[in-house]
PDB file of C-alpha atoms in Angstrom:
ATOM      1  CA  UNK A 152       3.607 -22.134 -60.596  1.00  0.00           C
ATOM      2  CA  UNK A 153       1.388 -24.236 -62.766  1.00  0.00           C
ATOM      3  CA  UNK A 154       3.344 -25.795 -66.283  1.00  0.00           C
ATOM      4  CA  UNK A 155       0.874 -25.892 -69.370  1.00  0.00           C
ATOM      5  CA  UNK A 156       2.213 -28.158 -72.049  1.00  0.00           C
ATOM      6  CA  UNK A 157       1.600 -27.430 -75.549  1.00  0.00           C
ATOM      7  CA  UNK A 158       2.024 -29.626 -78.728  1.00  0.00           C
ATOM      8  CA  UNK A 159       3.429 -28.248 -82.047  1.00  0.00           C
ATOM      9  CA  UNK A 160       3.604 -30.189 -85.531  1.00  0.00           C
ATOM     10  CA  UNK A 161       7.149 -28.909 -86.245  1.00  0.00           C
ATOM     11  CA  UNK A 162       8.614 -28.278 -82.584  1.00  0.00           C
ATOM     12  CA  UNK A 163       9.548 -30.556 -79.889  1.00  0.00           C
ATOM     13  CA  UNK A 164       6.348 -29.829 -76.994  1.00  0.00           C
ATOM     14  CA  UNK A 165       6.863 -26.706 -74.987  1.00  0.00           C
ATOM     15  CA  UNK A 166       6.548 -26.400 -71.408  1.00  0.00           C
ATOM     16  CA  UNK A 167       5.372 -22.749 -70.777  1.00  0.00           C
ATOM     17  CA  UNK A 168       4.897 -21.597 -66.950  1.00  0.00           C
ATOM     18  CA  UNK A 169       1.418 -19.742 -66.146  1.00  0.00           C
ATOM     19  CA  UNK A 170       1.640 -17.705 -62.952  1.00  0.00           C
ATOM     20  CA  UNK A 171      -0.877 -18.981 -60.339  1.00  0.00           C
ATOM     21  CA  UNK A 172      -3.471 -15.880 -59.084  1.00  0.00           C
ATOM     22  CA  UNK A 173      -2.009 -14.397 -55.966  1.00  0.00           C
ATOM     23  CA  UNK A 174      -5.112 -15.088 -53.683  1.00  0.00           C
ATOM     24  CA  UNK A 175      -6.747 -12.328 -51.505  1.00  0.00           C
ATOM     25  CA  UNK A 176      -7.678 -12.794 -48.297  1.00  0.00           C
ATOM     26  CA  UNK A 177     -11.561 -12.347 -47.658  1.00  0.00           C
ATOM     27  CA  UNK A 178     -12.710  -8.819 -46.583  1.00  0.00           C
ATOM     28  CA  UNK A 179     -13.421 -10.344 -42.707  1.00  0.00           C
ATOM     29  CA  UNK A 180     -10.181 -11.595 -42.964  1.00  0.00           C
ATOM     30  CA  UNK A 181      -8.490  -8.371 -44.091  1.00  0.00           C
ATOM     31  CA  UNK A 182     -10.472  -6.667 -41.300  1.00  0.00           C
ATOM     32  CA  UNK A 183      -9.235  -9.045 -38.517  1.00  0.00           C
ATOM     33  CA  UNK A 184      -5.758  -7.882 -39.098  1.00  0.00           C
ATOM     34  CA  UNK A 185      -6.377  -4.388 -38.978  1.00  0.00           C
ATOM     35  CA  UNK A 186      -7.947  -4.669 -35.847  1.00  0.00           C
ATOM     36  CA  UNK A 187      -5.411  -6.688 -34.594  1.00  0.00           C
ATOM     37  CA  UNK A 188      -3.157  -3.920 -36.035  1.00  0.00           C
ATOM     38  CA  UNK A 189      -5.134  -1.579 -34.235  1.00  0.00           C
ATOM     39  CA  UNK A 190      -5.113  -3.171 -31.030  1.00  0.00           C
ATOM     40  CA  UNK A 191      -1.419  -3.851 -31.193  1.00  0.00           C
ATOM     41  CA  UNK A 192      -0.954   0.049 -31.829  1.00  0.00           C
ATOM     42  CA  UNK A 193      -2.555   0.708 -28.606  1.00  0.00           C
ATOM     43  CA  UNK A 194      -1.067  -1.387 -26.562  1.00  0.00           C
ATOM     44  CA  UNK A 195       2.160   0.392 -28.030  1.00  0.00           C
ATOM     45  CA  UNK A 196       1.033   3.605 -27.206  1.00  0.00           C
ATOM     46  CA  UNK A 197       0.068   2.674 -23.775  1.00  0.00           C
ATOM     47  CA  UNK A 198       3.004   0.936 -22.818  1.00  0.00           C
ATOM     48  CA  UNK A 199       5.600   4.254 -24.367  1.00  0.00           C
ATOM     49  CA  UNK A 200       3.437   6.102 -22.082  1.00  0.00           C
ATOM     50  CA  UNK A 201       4.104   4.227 -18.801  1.00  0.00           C
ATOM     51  CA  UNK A 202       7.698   3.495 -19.224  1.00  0.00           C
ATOM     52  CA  UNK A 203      10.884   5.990 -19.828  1.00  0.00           C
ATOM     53  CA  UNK A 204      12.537   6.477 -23.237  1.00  0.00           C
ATOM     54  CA  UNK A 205      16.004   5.020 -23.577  1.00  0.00           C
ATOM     55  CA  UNK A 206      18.513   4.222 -26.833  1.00  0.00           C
ATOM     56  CA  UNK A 207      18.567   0.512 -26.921  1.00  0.00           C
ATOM     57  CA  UNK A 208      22.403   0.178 -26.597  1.00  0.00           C
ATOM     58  CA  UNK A 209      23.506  -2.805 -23.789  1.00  0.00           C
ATOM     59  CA  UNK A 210      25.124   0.222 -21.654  1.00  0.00           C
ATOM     60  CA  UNK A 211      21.903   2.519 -21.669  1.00  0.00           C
ATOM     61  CA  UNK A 212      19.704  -0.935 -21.402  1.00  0.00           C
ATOM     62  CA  UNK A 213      21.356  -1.857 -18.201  1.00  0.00           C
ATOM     63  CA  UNK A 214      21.204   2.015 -17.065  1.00  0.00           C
ATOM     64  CA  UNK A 215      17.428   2.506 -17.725  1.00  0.00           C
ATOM     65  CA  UNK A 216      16.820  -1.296 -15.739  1.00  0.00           C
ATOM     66  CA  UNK A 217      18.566   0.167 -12.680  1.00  0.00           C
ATOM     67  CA  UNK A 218      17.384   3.499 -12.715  1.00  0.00           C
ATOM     68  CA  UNK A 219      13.588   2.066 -12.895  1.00  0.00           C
ATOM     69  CA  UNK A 220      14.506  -0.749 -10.544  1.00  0.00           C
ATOM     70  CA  UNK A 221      15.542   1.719  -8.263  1.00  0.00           C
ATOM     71  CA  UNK A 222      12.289   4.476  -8.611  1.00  0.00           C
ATOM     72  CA  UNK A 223      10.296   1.358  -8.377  1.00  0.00           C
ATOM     73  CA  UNK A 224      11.662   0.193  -4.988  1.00  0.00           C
ATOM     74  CA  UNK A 225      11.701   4.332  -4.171  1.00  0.00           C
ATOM     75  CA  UNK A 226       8.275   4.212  -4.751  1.00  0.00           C
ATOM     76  CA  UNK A 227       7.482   0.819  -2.344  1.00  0.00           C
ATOM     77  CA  UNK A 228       9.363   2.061   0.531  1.00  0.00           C
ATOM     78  CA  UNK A 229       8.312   5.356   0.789  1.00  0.00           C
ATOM     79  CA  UNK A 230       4.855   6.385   2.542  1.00  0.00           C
ATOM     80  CA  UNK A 231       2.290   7.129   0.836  1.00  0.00           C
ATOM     81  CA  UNK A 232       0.529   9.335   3.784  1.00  0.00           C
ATOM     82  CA  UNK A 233       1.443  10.905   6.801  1.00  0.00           C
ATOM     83  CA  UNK A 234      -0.997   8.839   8.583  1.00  0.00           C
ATOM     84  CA  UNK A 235      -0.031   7.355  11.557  1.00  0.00           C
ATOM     85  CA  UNK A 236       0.582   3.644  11.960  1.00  0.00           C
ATOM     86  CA  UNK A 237      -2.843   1.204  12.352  1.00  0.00           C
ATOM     87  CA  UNK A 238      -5.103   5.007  10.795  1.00  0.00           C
ATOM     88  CA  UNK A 239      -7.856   3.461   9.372  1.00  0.00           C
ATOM     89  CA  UNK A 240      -9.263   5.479   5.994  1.00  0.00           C
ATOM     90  CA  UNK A 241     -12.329   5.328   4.787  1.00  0.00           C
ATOM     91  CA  UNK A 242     -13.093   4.223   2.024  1.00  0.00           C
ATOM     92  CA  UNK A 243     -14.418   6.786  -0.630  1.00  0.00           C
ATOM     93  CA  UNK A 244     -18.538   7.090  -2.160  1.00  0.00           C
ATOM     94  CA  UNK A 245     -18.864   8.286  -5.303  1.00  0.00           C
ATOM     95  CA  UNK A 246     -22.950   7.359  -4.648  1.00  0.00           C
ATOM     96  CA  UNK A 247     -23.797  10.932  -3.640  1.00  0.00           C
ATOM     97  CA  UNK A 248     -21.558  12.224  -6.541  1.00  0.00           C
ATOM     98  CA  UNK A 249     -23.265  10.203  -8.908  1.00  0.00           C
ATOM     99  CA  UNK A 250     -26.741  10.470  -7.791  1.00  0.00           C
ATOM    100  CA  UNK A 251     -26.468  14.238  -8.286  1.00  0.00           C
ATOM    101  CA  UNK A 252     -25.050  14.123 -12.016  1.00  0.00           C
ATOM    102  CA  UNK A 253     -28.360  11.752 -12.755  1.00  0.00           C
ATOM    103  CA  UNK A 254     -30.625  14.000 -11.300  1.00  0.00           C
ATOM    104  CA  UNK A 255     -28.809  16.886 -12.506  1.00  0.00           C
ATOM    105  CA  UNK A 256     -29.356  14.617 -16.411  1.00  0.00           C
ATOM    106  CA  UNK A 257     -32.767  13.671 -15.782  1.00  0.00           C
ATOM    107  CA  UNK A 258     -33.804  17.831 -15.375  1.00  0.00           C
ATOM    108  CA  UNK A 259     -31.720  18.544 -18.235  1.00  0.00           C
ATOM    109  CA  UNK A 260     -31.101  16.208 -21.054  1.00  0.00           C
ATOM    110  CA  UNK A 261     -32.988  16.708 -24.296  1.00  0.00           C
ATOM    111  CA  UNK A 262     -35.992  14.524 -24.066  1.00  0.00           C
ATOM    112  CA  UNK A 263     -36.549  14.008 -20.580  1.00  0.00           C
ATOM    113  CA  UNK A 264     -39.616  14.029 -19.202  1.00  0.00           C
ATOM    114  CA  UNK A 265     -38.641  16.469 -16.991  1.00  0.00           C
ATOM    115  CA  UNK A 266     -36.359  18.777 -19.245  1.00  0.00           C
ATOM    116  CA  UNK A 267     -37.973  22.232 -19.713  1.00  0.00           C
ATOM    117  CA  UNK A 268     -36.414  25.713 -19.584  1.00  0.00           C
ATOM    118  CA  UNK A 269     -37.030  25.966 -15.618  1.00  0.00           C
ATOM    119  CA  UNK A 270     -36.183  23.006 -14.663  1.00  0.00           C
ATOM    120  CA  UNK A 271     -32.732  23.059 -16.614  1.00  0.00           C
ATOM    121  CA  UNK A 272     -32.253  26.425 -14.918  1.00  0.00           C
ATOM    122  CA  UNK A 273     -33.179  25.301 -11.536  1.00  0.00           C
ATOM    123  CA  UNK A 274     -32.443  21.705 -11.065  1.00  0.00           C
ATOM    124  CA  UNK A 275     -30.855  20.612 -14.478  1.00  0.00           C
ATOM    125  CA  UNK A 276     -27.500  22.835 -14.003  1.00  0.00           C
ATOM    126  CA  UNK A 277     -26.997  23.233 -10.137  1.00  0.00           C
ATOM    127  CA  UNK A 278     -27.590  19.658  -9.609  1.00  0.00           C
ATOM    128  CA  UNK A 279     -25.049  18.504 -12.168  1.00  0.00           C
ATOM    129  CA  UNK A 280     -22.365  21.526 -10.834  1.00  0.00           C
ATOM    130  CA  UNK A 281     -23.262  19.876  -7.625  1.00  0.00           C
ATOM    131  CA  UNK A 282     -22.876  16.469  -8.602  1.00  0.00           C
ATOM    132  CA  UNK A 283     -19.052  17.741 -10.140  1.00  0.00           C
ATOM    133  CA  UNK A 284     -18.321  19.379  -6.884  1.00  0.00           C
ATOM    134  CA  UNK A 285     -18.780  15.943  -5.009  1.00  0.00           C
ATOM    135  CA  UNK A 286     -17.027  13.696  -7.625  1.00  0.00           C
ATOM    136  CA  UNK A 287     -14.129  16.736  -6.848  1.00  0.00           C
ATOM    137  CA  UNK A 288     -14.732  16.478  -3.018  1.00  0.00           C
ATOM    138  CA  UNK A 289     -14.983  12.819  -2.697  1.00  0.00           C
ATOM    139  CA  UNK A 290     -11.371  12.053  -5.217  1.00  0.00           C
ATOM    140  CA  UNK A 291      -9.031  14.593  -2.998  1.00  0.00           C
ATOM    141  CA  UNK A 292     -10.512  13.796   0.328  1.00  0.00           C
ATOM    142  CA  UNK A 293     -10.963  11.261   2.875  1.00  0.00           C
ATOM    143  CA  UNK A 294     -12.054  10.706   6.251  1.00  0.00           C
ATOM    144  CA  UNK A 295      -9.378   8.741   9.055  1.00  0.00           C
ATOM    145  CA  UNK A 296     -10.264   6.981  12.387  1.00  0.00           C
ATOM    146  CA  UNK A 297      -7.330   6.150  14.208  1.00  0.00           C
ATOM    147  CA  UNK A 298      -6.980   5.129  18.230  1.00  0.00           C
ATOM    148  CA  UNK A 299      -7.938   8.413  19.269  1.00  0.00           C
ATOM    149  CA  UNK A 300      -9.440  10.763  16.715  1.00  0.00           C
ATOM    150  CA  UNK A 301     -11.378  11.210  13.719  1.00  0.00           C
ATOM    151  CA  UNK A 302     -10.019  13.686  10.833  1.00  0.00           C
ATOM    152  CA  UNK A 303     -11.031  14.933   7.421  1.00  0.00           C
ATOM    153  CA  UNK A 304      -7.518  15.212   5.796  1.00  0.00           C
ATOM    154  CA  UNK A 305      -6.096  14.988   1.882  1.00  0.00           C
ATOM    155  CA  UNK A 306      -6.304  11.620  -0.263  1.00  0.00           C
ATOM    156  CA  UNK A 307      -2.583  11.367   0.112  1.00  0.00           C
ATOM    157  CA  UNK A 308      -2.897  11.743   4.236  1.00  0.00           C
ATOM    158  CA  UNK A 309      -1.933  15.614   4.369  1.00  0.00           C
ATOM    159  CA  UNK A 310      -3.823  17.730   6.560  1.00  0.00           C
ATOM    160  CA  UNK A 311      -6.650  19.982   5.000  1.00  0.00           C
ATOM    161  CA  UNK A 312      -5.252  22.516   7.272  1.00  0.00           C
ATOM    162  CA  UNK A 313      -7.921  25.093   9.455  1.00  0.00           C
ATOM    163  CA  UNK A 314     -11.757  24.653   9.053  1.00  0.00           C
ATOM    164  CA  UNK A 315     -13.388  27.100   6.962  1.00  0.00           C
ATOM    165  CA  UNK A 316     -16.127  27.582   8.991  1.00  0.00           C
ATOM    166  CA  UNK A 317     -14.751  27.928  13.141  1.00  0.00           C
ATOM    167  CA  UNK A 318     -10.713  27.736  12.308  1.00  0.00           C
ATOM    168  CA  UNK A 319      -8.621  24.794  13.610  1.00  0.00           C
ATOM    169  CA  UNK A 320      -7.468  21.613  12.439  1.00  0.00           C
ATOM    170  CA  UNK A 321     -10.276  18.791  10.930  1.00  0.00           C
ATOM    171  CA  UNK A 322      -9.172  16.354  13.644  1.00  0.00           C
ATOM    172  CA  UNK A 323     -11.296  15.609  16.517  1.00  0.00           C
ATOM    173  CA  UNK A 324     -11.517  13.161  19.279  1.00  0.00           C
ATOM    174  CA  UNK A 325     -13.646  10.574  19.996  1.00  0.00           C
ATOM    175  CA  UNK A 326     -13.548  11.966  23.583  1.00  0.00           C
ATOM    176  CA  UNK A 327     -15.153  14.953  22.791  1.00  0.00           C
ATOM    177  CA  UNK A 328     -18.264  13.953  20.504  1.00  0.00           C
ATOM    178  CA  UNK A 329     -21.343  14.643  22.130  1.00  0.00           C
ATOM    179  CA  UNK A 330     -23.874  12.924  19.318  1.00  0.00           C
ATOM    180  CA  UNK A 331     -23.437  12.126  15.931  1.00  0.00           C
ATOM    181  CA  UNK A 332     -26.030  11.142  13.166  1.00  0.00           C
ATOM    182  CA  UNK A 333     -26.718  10.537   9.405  1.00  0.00           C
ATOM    183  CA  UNK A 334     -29.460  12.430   7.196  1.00  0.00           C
ATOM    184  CA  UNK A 335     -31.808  11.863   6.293  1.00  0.00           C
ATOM    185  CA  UNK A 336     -31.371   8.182   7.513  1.00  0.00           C
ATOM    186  CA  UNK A 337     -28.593   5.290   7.792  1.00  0.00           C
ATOM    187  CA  UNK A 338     -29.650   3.736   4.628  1.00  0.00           C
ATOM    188  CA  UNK A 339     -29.789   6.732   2.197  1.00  0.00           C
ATOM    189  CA  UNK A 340     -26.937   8.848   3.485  1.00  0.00           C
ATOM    190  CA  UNK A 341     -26.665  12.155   2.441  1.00  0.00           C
ATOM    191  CA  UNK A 342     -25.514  14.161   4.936  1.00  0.00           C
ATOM    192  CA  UNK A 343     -22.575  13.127   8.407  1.00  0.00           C
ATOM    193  CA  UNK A 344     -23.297  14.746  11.180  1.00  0.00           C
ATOM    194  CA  UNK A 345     -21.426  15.084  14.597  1.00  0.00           C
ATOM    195  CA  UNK A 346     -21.154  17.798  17.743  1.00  0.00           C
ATOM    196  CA  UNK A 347     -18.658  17.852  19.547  1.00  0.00           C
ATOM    197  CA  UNK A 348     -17.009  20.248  22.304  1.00  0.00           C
ATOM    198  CA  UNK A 349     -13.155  20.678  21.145  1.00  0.00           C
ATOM    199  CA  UNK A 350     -14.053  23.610  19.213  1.00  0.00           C
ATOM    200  CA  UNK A 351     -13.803  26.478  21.666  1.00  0.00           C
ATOM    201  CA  UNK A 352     -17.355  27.482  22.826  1.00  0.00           C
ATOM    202  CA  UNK A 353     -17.284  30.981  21.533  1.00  0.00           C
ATOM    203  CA  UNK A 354     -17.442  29.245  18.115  1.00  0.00           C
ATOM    204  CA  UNK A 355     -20.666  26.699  18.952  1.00  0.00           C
ATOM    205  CA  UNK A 356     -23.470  29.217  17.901  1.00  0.00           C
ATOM    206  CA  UNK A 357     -21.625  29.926  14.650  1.00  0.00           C
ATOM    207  CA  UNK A 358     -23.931  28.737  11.622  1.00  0.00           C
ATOM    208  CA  UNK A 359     -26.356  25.856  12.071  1.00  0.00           C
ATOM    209  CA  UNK A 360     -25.493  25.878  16.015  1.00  0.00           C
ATOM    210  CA  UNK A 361     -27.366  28.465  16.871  1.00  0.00           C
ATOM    211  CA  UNK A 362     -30.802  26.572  16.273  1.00  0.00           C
ATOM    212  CA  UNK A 363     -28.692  23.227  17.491  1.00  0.00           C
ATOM    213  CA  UNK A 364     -27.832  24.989  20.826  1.00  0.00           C
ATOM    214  CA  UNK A 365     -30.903  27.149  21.308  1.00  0.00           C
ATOM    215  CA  UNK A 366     -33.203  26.310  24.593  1.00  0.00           C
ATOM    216  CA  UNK A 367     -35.874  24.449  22.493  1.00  0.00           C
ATOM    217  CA  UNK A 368     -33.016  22.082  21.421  1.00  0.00           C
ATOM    218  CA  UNK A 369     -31.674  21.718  25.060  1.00  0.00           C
ATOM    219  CA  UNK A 370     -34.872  21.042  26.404  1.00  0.00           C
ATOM    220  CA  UNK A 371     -35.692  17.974  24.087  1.00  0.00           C
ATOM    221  CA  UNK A 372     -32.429  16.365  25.106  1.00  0.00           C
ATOM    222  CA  UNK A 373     -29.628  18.388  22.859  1.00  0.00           C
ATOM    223  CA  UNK A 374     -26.196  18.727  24.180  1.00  0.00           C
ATOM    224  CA  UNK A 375     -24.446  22.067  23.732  1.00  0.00           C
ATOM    225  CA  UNK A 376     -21.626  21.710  21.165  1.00  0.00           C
ATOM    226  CA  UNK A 377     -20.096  22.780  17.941  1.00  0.00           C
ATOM    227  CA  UNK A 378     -22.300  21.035  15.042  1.00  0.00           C
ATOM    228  CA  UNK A 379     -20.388  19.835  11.645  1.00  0.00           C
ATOM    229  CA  UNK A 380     -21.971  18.380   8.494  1.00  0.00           C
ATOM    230  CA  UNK A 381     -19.806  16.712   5.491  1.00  0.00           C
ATOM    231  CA  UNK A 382     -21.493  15.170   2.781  1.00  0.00           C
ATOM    232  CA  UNK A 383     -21.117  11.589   2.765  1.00  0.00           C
ATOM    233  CA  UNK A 384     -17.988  11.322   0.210  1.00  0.00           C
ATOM    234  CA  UNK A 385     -17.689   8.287   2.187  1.00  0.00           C
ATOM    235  CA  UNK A 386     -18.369   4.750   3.076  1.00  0.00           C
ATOM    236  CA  UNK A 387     -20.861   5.423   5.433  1.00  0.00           C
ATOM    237  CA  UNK A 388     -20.964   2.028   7.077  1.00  0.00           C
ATOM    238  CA  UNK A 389     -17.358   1.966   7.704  1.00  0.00           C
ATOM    239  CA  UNK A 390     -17.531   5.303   9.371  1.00  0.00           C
ATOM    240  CA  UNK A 391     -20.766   4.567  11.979  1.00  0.00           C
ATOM    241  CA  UNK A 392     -18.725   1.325  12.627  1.00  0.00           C
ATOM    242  CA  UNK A 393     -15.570   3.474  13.522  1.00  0.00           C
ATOM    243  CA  UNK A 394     -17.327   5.577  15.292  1.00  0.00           C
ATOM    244  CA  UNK A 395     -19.658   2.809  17.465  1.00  0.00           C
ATOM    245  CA  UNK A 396     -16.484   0.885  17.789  1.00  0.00           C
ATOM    246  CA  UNK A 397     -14.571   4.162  19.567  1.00  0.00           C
ATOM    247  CA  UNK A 398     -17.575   4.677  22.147  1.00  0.00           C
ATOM    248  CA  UNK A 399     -18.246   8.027  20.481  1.00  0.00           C
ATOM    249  CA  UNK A 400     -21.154   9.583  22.733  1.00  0.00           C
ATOM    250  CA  UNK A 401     -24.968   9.426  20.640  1.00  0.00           C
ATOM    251  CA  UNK A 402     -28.277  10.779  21.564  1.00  0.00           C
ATOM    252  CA  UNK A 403     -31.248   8.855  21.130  1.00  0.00           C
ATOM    253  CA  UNK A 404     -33.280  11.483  20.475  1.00  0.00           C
TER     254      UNK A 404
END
């Protein structure tokens, strides 16, 4: 408050208070703090999201601490998978997944040199539901090595259950390989491949191992087998390694 002082001939001076101006802040200013509002609402949000809802009273305060203590230490002990002890997984590849969706974009997109009414048709959409079916593939699945086999099972360790193609579990030991590969080549991996002879024989000729086991294929150096291709959903590295490292049988062909 700011006192102005005025003089009169016929009155003792007067002391009359003038309000100061309440001062604004400046329009960054004002736009800091509603960001910072902003932000702090978010953070809100998220964190009433990942926590449970309680009345804060001391007796429900002390409930909802031991009831979460307790789900969290749930959580710790139990397994996450039905792996067996020392299974190594493989680590996932979106690179396939992602590959697909650009060249699914690149056929498709407005403006792209290669965007017409064919090639959005033909390349544009199957390349990007392509690219969506490996994203799917490569977040619910995962390939294992452990001591003695290799298996395609779930991302939380359950089994896939029977091949689609020739019936029985996706496990298979190391024993039983008889070559495995990667297409087109090591360093752009598309496509595992592996044969191997646990899958009873009367199921080898099924599919693509007809031409793998015909006589032309024998007499370059193939060995009969059942034939399997996955796309490579995974770390392709880590799964030669695992496979080199378990003496798994491969052709140099």
């Amino acid at each position: 408050i700011v006192a102005s002082v005025t003089k009169s001939d016929h009155a003792p001076f007067l002391i009359t208070p003038t309000p100061t101006p309440t001062p604004h802040p400046p329009p960054s200013h004002t736009n800091n703090i509603k960001m910072n509002l902003l932000k702090s609402s978010l953070l809100l949000l998220i964190s009433c999201g990942s926590v449970h809802s309680f009345t804060a009273s001391p007796s429900s305060l002390a409930s909802a601490q031991r009831t979460t203590t307790t789900k969290t230490v749930d959580l710790l002990a139990r397994p996450t998978t039905s792996l067996a002890v020392g299974t190594e997984i493989v680590e996932p590849s979106y690179n396939l997944a992602v590959g697909s969706l650009a060249l699914g974009a690149a056929f498709g997109v407005p403006g792209s040199p290669l965007k017409s009414k064919l090639s959005a048709f033909l390349g544009g959409i199957p390349l990007t539901l392509f690219g969506l079916f490996l994203a799917f593939q490569t977040t619910t699945l995962r390939f294992t090595l452990d001591d003695d086999n290799f298996s395609l099972v779930k991302s939380n360790g359950e089994s896939t259950g029977e091949n689609v193609v020739v019936g029985g579990e996706n496990v298979w030991a190391y024993k039983s390989f008889v070559n495995y590969d990667v297409f087109p080549s090591r360093n752009f991996p598309i496509l595992i491949y592996f044969k191997e002879t646990q899958t009873p024989e009367d199921q080898w000729n099924i599919g693509p191992g007809e031409q793998a086991n015909s006589e032309e294929a024998l007499a370059k150096g193939a060995v009969r087998g059942q034939v399997h291709f996955f796309p490579a959903i995974g770390n392709t590295e880590q799964l030669i390694g695992g496979f080199e490292k378990h003496d798994c049988a491969k052709l140099d062909l």
